[in-house]
Short mmCIF file of C-alpha atoms in Angstrom, two decimals:
data_model
loop_
_atom_site.label_atom_id
_atom_site.label_comp_id
_atom_site.label_asym_id
_atom_site.label_seq_id
_atom_site.Cartn_x
_atom_site.Cartn_y
_atom_site.Cartn_z
CA UNK A 1 -0.09 0.04 0.14
CA UNK A 2 2.93 2.45 0.52
CA UNK A 3 4.14 1.54 -2.76
CA UNK A 4 1.09 2.70 -4.52
CA UNK A 5 0.57 5.69 -2.45
CA UNK A 6 4.29 6.60 -2.93
CA UNK A 7 3.68 6.06 -6.79
CA UNK A 8 0.22 8.12 -6.46
CA UNK A 9 1.84 11.12 -5.37
CA UNK A 10 4.89 10.61 -7.54
CA UNK A 11 2.40 10.91 -10.38
CA UNK A 12 0.57 13.82 -9.03
CA UNK A 13 3.77 15.65 -8.45
CA UNK A 14 5.03 15.17 -11.79
CA UNK A 15 1.75 16.19 -13.09
CA UNK A 16 1.82 19.52 -11.23
CA UNK A 17 5.35 20.21 -12.21
CA UNK A 18 4.77 19.11 -16.28
CA UNK A 19 1.48 21.58 -15.52
CA UNK A 20 3.51 24.49 -14.18
CA UNK A 21 6.21 24.24 -16.56
CA UNK A 22 3.31 24.00 -19.72
CA UNK A 23 1.61 27.35 -18.28
CA UNK A 24 4.96 29.15 -18.11
CA UNK A 25 5.77 28.26 -21.27
CA UNK A 26 2.63 29.08 -22.83
CA UNK A 27 2.72 32.81 -21.12
CA UNK A 28 6.22 32.86 -22.52
CA UNK A 29 4.98 32.24 -26.32
CA UNK A 30 2.32 34.38 -26.18
CA UNK A 31 3.84 37.27 -24.44
CA UNK A 32 6.72 37.27 -27.62
CA UNK A 33 5.01 39.28 -30.49
CA UNK A 34 7.70 38.00 -33.09
CA UNK A 35 7.35 34.09 -31.60
CA UNK A 36 3.21 34.30 -32.05
CA UNK A 37 3.83 35.88 -35.78
CA UNK A 38 6.04 32.80 -36.46
CA UNK A 39 3.92 30.10 -35.08
CA UNK A 40 0.93 31.06 -36.02
CA UNK A 41 0.46 33.58 -38.47
CA UNK A 42 3.55 32.29 -40.79
CA UNK A 43 2.56 28.46 -40.47
CA UNK A 44 -0.75 29.40 -42.23
CA UNK A 45 0.19 32.41 -44.54
CA UNK A 46 3.22 30.63 -46.07
CA UNK A 47 1.14 27.56 -47.14
CA UNK A 48 -1.50 29.84 -48.45
CA UNK A 49 0.77 31.98 -50.41
CA UNK A 50 2.45 28.36 -52.11
CA UNK A 51 -0.90 27.15 -52.93
CA UNK A 52 -2.04 30.50 -54.60
CA UNK A 53 1.31 31.02 -56.31
CA UNK A 54 1.24 27.37 -57.95
CA UNK A 55 -2.46 27.22 -58.62
CA UNK A 56 -2.14 26.78 -62.16
CA UNK A 57 -0.14 23.57 -61.95
CA UNK A 58 0.72 23.45 -65.98
CA UNK A 59 2.09 26.18 -67.92
CA UNK A 60 -0.21 26.67 -70.88
CA UNK A 61 -0.04 28.43 -74.50
CA UNK A 62 3.66 28.96 -74.20
CA UNK A 63 4.57 30.67 -77.41
CA UNK A 64 6.83 29.56 -79.76
CA UNK A 65 8.16 30.44 -83.27
CA UNK A 66 8.28 28.08 -86.42
CA UNK A 67 10.88 28.17 -88.93
CA UNK A 68 9.99 25.97 -91.87
CA UNK A 69 12.12 25.79 -94.45
CA UNK A 70 10.42 23.00 -96.23
CA UNK A 71 7.05 24.77 -96.84
CA UNK A 72 5.11 21.55 -97.25
CA UNK A 73 2.06 20.06 -96.45
CA UNK A 74 3.71 17.47 -93.99
CA UNK A 75 5.41 20.45 -92.41
CA UNK A 76 1.74 22.54 -92.20
CA UNK A 77 0.15 19.71 -91.05
CA UNK A 78 2.56 19.38 -87.95
CA UNK A 79 2.40 22.93 -87.25
CA UNK A 80 -1.40 23.03 -86.99
CA UNK A 81 -1.25 20.03 -84.42
CA UNK A 82 1.35 21.84 -82.49
CA UNK A 83 -0.58 24.91 -82.54
CA UNK A 84 -3.69 22.83 -81.14
CA UNK A 85 -1.91 21.50 -78.37
CA UNK A 86 -2.44 23.16 -74.56
CA UNK A 87 0.89 23.47 -73.92
CA UNK A 88 2.14 25.30 -76.74
CA UNK A 89 1.25 28.14 -79.07
CA UNK A 90 2.20 29.05 -82.58
CA UNK A 91 2.86 32.91 -82.19
CA UNK A 92 5.48 33.62 -84.74
CA UNK A 93 6.62 32.12 -88.17
CA UNK A 94 9.63 33.33 -89.31
CA UNK A 95 12.02 32.86 -92.44
CA UNK A 96 15.11 32.35 -90.62
CA UNK A 97 16.84 30.90 -87.88
CA UNK A 98 17.97 34.42 -87.17
CA UNK A 99 14.94 36.22 -86.98
CA UNK A 100 13.46 33.24 -84.20
CA UNK A 101 17.35 33.53 -82.22
CA UNK A 102 16.45 37.04 -81.84
CA UNK A 103 12.60 36.40 -80.90
CA UNK A 104 13.94 33.87 -77.84
CA UNK A 105 17.00 36.20 -76.88
CA UNK A 106 14.55 39.32 -76.66
CA UNK A 107 12.06 36.17 -74.10
CA UNK A 108 9.23 37.13 -76.70
CA UNK A 109 9.26 33.17 -77.32
CA UNK A 110 9.73 30.12 -75.44
CA UNK A 111 11.10 27.59 -77.82
CA UNK A 112 11.47 27.50 -81.78
CA UNK A 113 10.72 24.63 -84.20
CA UNK A 114 12.78 24.09 -87.17
CA UNK A 115 11.79 22.07 -90.36
CA UNK A 116 14.81 21.78 -92.63
CA UNK A 117 14.55 22.28 -96.48
CA UNK A 118 14.53 18.35 -97.23
CA UNK A 119 12.13 17.82 -94.35
CA UNK A 120 9.50 16.20 -97.06
CA UNK A 121 12.05 14.69 -99.53
CA UNK A 122 13.27 12.75 -96.92
CA UNK A 123 9.63 11.41 -95.80
CA UNK A 124 9.12 10.59 -99.55
CA UNK A 125 12.31 8.20 -100.35
CA UNK A 126 11.69 6.56 -96.50
CA UNK A 127 14.77 8.64 -94.93
CA UNK A 128 14.86 9.97 -91.32
CA UNK A 129 13.64 13.05 -91.69
CA UNK A 130 14.80 15.94 -88.97
CA UNK A 131 13.04 18.32 -86.95
CA UNK A 132 14.48 20.78 -84.99
CA UNK A 133 13.57 21.75 -81.35
CA UNK A 134 14.62 24.17 -79.29
CA UNK A 135 13.51 24.88 -75.85
CA UNK A 136 13.95 27.84 -73.46
CA UNK A 137 16.13 26.21 -70.60
CA UNK A 138 15.31 29.19 -68.35
CA UNK A 139 12.78 27.59 -66.60
CA UNK A 140 12.05 23.52 -66.30
CA UNK A 141 8.55 24.17 -66.55
CA UNK A 142 8.88 26.23 -70.03
CA UNK A 143 11.38 23.24 -71.37
CA UNK A 144 8.91 20.75 -69.95
CA UNK A 145 5.52 22.52 -71.61
CA UNK A 146 7.01 23.18 -74.81
CA UNK A 147 8.77 19.64 -75.18
CA UNK A 148 5.94 17.70 -74.19
CA UNK A 149 3.50 19.33 -76.70
CA UNK A 150 6.48 19.02 -79.66
CA UNK A 151 6.55 15.20 -78.65
CA UNK A 152 2.80 14.22 -78.76
CA UNK A 153 2.60 16.01 -82.07
CA UNK A 154 5.76 13.92 -83.16
CA UNK A 155 4.27 10.68 -81.87
CA UNK A 156 1.23 11.20 -83.72
CA UNK A 157 3.01 12.08 -86.99
CA UNK A 158 5.12 9.26 -86.53
CA UNK A 159 1.96 7.25 -86.59
CA UNK A 160 0.49 8.57 -89.42
CA UNK A 161 3.63 8.49 -91.52
CA UNK A 162 3.55 4.63 -90.95
CA UNK A 163 -0.07 4.07 -91.55
CA UNK A 164 0.40 5.76 -94.98
CA UNK A 165 3.33 3.80 -96.09
CA UNK A 166 1.30 0.88 -95.11
CA UNK A 167 -1.56 2.26 -97.02
CA UNK A 168 0.74 2.55 -99.98
CA UNK A 169 1.52 -1.19 -99.49
CA UNK A 170 -2.20 -1.90 -99.38
CA UNK A 171 -1.96 -2.92 -95.91
CA UNK A 172 -5.29 -1.04 -94.16
CA UNK A 173 -7.76 -0.82 -91.24
CA UNK A 174 -7.00 -3.17 -88.15
CA UNK A 175 -3.95 -4.93 -89.50
CA UNK A 176 -2.22 -1.68 -90.16
CA UNK A 177 -2.85 -0.45 -86.62
CA UNK A 178 -1.69 -3.67 -85.26
CA UNK A 179 1.56 -3.31 -87.08
CA UNK A 180 2.09 0.61 -85.85
CA UNK A 181 1.21 -0.47 -82.56
CA UNK A 182 1.60 -4.08 -81.75
CA UNK A 183 1.52 -3.45 -77.95
CA UNK A 184 -1.25 -0.94 -77.09
CA UNK A 185 -0.84 1.37 -73.82
CA UNK A 186 -2.23 4.06 -72.01
CA UNK A 187 -0.59 7.11 -70.65
CA UNK A 188 -2.10 6.91 -66.83
CA UNK A 189 -0.64 9.49 -64.30
CA UNK A 190 -0.49 8.03 -60.99
CA UNK A 191 -1.22 10.06 -57.85
CA UNK A 192 -1.05 13.42 -60.05
CA UNK A 193 -4.19 13.47 -62.57
CA UNK A 194 -2.88 16.89 -63.91
CA UNK A 195 0.52 15.99 -63.52
CA UNK A 196 1.24 19.63 -62.37
CA UNK A 197 4.32 21.64 -60.34
CA UNK A 198 1.85 22.36 -57.70
CA UNK A 199 1.08 18.39 -56.75
CA UNK A 200 4.46 17.55 -56.58
CA UNK A 201 6.15 20.57 -54.98
CA UNK A 202 3.37 22.19 -52.32
CA UNK A 203 3.05 18.43 -50.23
CA UNK A 204 6.62 18.62 -49.30
CA UNK A 205 6.31 22.45 -48.65
CA UNK A 206 3.52 22.22 -45.89
CA UNK A 207 5.71 19.59 -43.87
CA UNK A 208 8.94 21.93 -44.26
CA UNK A 209 6.79 24.81 -43.39
CA UNK A 210 5.58 23.05 -39.96
CA UNK A 211 9.35 21.70 -39.42
CA UNK A 212 11.10 25.20 -39.84
CA UNK A 213 8.30 27.26 -38.32
CA UNK A 214 8.80 24.97 -35.05
CA UNK A 215 12.47 25.42 -35.26
CA UNK A 216 12.41 29.08 -35.95
CA UNK A 217 10.07 29.78 -33.24
CA UNK A 218 11.78 27.72 -30.68
CA UNK A 219 15.12 29.32 -31.47
CA UNK A 220 13.98 32.63 -30.96
CA UNK A 221 12.54 31.61 -27.69
CA UNK A 222 15.78 30.21 -26.80
CA UNK A 223 18.09 32.88 -28.15
CA UNK A 224 15.95 35.31 -26.68
CA UNK A 225 16.34 33.78 -22.86
CA UNK A 226 20.12 33.73 -23.56
CA UNK A 227 20.43 37.25 -24.48
CA UNK A 228 18.91 38.32 -21.33
CA UNK A 229 20.60 35.80 -19.04
CA UNK A 230 16.97 34.53 -18.04
CA UNK A 231 16.94 31.25 -19.87
CA UNK A 232 14.84 29.24 -16.98
CA UNK A 233 12.21 32.21 -16.49
CA UNK A 234 9.31 30.01 -17.60
CA UNK A 235 10.75 27.09 -15.13
CA UNK A 236 9.34 26.95 -11.50
CA UNK A 237 12.49 27.64 -8.95
CA UNK A 238 11.42 23.96 -7.34
CA UNK A 239 12.66 22.14 -10.70
CA UNK A 240 15.66 24.43 -11.92
CA UNK A 241 18.14 22.28 -10.34
CA UNK A 242 16.52 18.83 -11.29
CA UNK A 243 13.60 17.04 -12.92
CA UNK A 244 14.80 18.05 -16.76
CA UNK A 245 12.87 15.58 -18.06
CA UNK A 246 9.57 17.30 -16.34
CA UNK A 247 10.86 20.76 -17.63
CA UNK A 248 11.33 19.35 -21.09
CA UNK A 249 7.83 17.62 -21.29
CA UNK A 250 5.94 20.51 -20.25
CA UNK A 251 7.69 22.71 -22.98
CA UNK A 252 7.40 20.20 -25.43
CA UNK A 253 3.19 20.01 -24.45
CA UNK A 254 3.01 23.85 -24.85
CA UNK A 255 4.50 23.55 -28.58
CA UNK A 256 2.13 20.66 -29.20
CA UNK A 257 -0.97 22.09 -27.93
CA UNK A 258 -0.24 25.23 -30.54
CA UNK A 259 0.75 22.59 -33.69
CA UNK A 260 -1.81 20.09 -33.58
CA UNK A 261 -4.36 22.71 -34.49
CA UNK A 262 -2.37 24.01 -37.05
CA UNK A 263 -1.20 20.94 -38.60
CA UNK A 264 -4.86 19.74 -39.02
CA UNK A 265 -5.60 23.16 -41.03
CA UNK A 266 -2.41 22.92 -43.12
CA UNK A 267 -2.15 19.60 -43.85
CA UNK A 268 -6.08 18.32 -44.02
CA UNK A 269 -7.56 21.46 -45.16
CA UNK A 270 -5.28 23.18 -47.40
CA UNK A 271 -4.81 20.06 -49.89
CA UNK A 272 -8.59 20.18 -50.27
CA UNK A 273 -8.48 23.76 -50.79
CA UNK A 274 -6.13 23.52 -53.44
CA UNK A 275 -7.18 20.71 -54.96
CA UNK A 276 -3.97 18.65 -54.18
CA UNK A 277 -3.72 14.95 -53.84
CA UNK A 278 -5.03 13.92 -50.44
CA UNK A 279 -6.03 10.18 -50.80
CA UNK A 280 -4.59 9.02 -47.49
CA UNK A 281 -6.69 8.07 -44.57
CA UNK A 282 -6.91 10.27 -41.70
CA UNK A 283 -6.09 7.84 -39.03
CA UNK A 284 -3.10 6.85 -40.58
CA UNK A 285 -2.22 10.54 -41.19
CA UNK A 286 -2.85 11.84 -37.62
CA UNK A 287 -0.69 8.52 -36.21
CA UNK A 288 2.53 9.88 -38.85
CA UNK A 289 1.88 13.74 -37.90
CA UNK A 290 2.22 13.01 -34.16
CA UNK A 291 5.88 11.69 -33.95
CA UNK A 292 6.98 14.07 -36.57
CA UNK A 293 5.86 17.05 -34.09
CA UNK A 294 7.20 15.44 -31.26
CA UNK A 295 10.85 14.76 -32.81
CA UNK A 296 10.67 18.44 -34.50
CA UNK A 297 9.99 19.92 -31.14
CA UNK A 298 12.57 18.09 -29.12
CA UNK A 299 15.18 18.46 -31.93
CA UNK A 300 14.48 22.15 -31.88
CA UNK A 301 14.76 22.56 -28.10
CA UNK A 302 18.13 20.76 -28.08
CA UNK A 303 19.52 23.12 -30.60
CA UNK A 304 17.76 25.85 -29.02
CA UNK A 305 19.86 25.26 -25.92
CA UNK A 306 22.92 26.39 -28.15
CA UNK A 307 21.28 29.69 -29.73
CA UNK A 308 22.84 32.61 -28.19
CA UNK A 309 21.30 35.56 -29.70
CA UNK A 310 17.75 35.85 -30.91
CA UNK A 311 18.49 36.53 -34.56
CA UNK A 312 21.06 33.36 -34.60
CA UNK A 313 17.75 31.00 -35.01
CA UNK A 314 16.60 33.26 -38.11
CA UNK A 315 19.94 32.88 -39.89
CA UNK A 316 19.98 28.78 -38.87
CA UNK A 317 16.63 28.53 -40.58
CA UNK A 318 17.24 30.33 -43.56
CA UNK A 319 20.36 28.53 -44.09
CA UNK A 320 18.77 25.30 -43.55
CA UNK A 321 15.37 25.78 -45.32
CA UNK A 322 16.44 24.78 -48.95
CA UNK A 323 19.21 22.17 -47.90
CA UNK A 324 16.45 20.37 -45.99
CA UNK A 325 14.14 20.36 -49.13
CA UNK A 326 16.55 18.88 -51.04
CA UNK A 327 17.39 16.44 -48.40
CA UNK A 328 13.97 15.27 -48.05
CA UNK A 329 14.23 13.40 -51.54
CA UNK A 330 11.13 15.15 -52.50
CA UNK A 331 12.94 17.46 -55.56
CA UNK A 332 16.19 15.22 -56.00
CA UNK A 333 16.03 11.27 -55.82
CA UNK A 334 17.66 9.93 -52.71
CA UNK A 335 19.33 7.26 -54.45
CA UNK A 336 21.28 9.71 -56.56
CA UNK A 337 22.77 11.58 -53.36
CA UNK A 338 26.01 10.59 -52.11
CA UNK A 339 25.68 8.55 -49.04
CA UNK A 340 27.13 10.99 -46.57
CA UNK A 341 24.30 13.35 -47.45
CA UNK A 342 21.51 10.84 -47.28
CA UNK A 343 22.74 9.90 -43.85
CA UNK A 344 23.22 13.51 -42.87
CA UNK A 345 19.17 14.01 -43.95
CA UNK A 346 18.21 11.21 -41.49
CA UNK A 347 19.07 13.90 -38.65
CA UNK A 348 16.31 15.89 -39.70
CA UNK A 349 12.50 14.81 -38.65
CA UNK A 350 11.66 16.77 -41.96
CA UNK A 351 13.36 14.15 -43.94
CA UNK A 352 11.29 11.68 -42.86
CA UNK A 353 8.31 13.47 -42.20
CA UNK A 354 8.22 14.77 -45.91
CA UNK A 355 8.88 11.21 -47.21
CA UNK A 356 5.99 9.41 -45.06
CA UNK A 357 3.83 12.55 -45.64
CA UNK A 358 3.82 12.30 -49.36
CA UNK A 359 3.23 8.85 -49.48
CA UNK A 360 0.34 8.66 -47.20
CA UNK A 361 -1.59 11.95 -48.58
CA UNK A 362 -0.78 11.87 -52.26
CA UNK A 363 -0.41 8.39 -52.65
CA UNK A 364 -2.66 6.53 -50.32
CA UNK A 365 -0.14 4.49 -48.64
CA UNK A 366 -1.17 2.81 -44.91
CA UNK A 367 0.80 3.06 -41.96
CA UNK A 368 2.41 -0.18 -42.35
CA UNK A 369 3.91 0.85 -45.74
CA UNK A 370 5.70 3.82 -44.48
CA UNK A 371 7.19 1.75 -41.55
CA UNK A 372 10.45 2.95 -42.13
CA UNK A 373 9.55 6.70 -41.88
CA UNK A 374 7.48 6.05 -39.16
CA UNK A 375 9.96 4.04 -36.81
CA UNK A 376 12.73 6.45 -37.67
CA UNK A 377 10.47 9.45 -36.55
CA UNK A 378 9.60 7.56 -32.96
CA UNK A 379 13.66 6.54 -32.74
CA UNK A 380 14.59 10.66 -33.08
CA UNK A 381 11.80 11.56 -30.95
CA UNK A 382 13.06 9.48 -27.81
CA UNK A 383 17.04 10.50 -28.90
CA UNK A 384 16.08 14.17 -29.05
CA UNK A 385 14.24 13.96 -25.88
CA UNK A 386 16.98 12.61 -24.17
CA UNK A 387 19.32 15.21 -25.88
CA UNK A 388 16.80 18.25 -24.63
CA UNK A 389 17.30 16.96 -21.54
CA UNK A 390 20.55 16.54 -21.19
CA UNK A 391 21.05 19.94 -23.37
CA UNK A 392 19.70 22.01 -20.05
CA UNK A 393 23.07 21.49 -18.18
CA UNK A 394 24.48 23.74 -20.41
CA UNK A 395 22.41 26.57 -19.41
CA UNK A 396 24.26 28.34 -17.05
CA UNK A 397 21.07 28.82 -14.66
CA UNK A 398 20.19 25.05 -14.70
CA UNK A 399 23.83 24.02 -13.06
CA UNK A 400 24.04 23.31 -9.52
#
């Protein structure tokens, strides 16, 4: 009975200590206008800006110039089909390549299609005919749209040329179709029907925004406390020389209580608002985001202990934001990264969080199918909880 009574008293004491730290940390957060701006306003505003900027997922009707030295029915048919594609608009028909190049340099067009003089003659002799395609590489989206439109027309023209040749040989109808396309295929875009840039990039940015605003806000709080030499002002005096786990837990719950509703808005409502893929199960998503937030909180608390000035956290966040996006594997495949950078990326919760969120929310994966990322986030939660407790020893006012 004494053991049970003592356990009950210890539990109540722990809950009381955690509650006191929680209340003190919440007060500290909402007394700092900059932190509130980052935690609430930036977390909600950045995804809205990203979604609005990239709302039009595909670049349509890009102006291109055609240089047709062939002046044949074959080249004119190609140009007519090209102009009918949604990606390309034949805005100029130039006599020479020099004229088209001048338009490209003046940024009036984003591509050039060139038909040589012998284009039709080569087709008539059953030789390989060549078409020149010059794309604007100043933006990947420009290149993608011009290349996609031209490729679609090229495939259709190649099919038509083959059908015409079989027709001259007396092979028509289904027999000719089977020879031209022996294996029928259908182009299906998995997980993103539009195949657009927004569905590809914005889901990763949503998780990165949660990670970076948490990191920045906690870093600013740590730097402000260090600047003012009041690192443990929010911690009750009775806990300043002991109970580091209770201090860490109370602080973490304060951040978690703020970011749970924010995460619901950013990860559940915004994808639906902008028509992004959102096919994952709600339960799987909630269970996955929880360790992501905890790992991010404890990681940020660990680093914030060593932030000596308020501005240092801002600089650190700006420096790592683009780096973390690339390390996550969302914009560059991890298999193409050197081993060092793959392992280095595993130190950050954003890497596993972005990979798991994309698979669950955009690809419909279940929690068991992102087991590696899920387990890694829980491991990070445990490791960074211990490091955040241990790092409190470095605070001058925490030492005995």
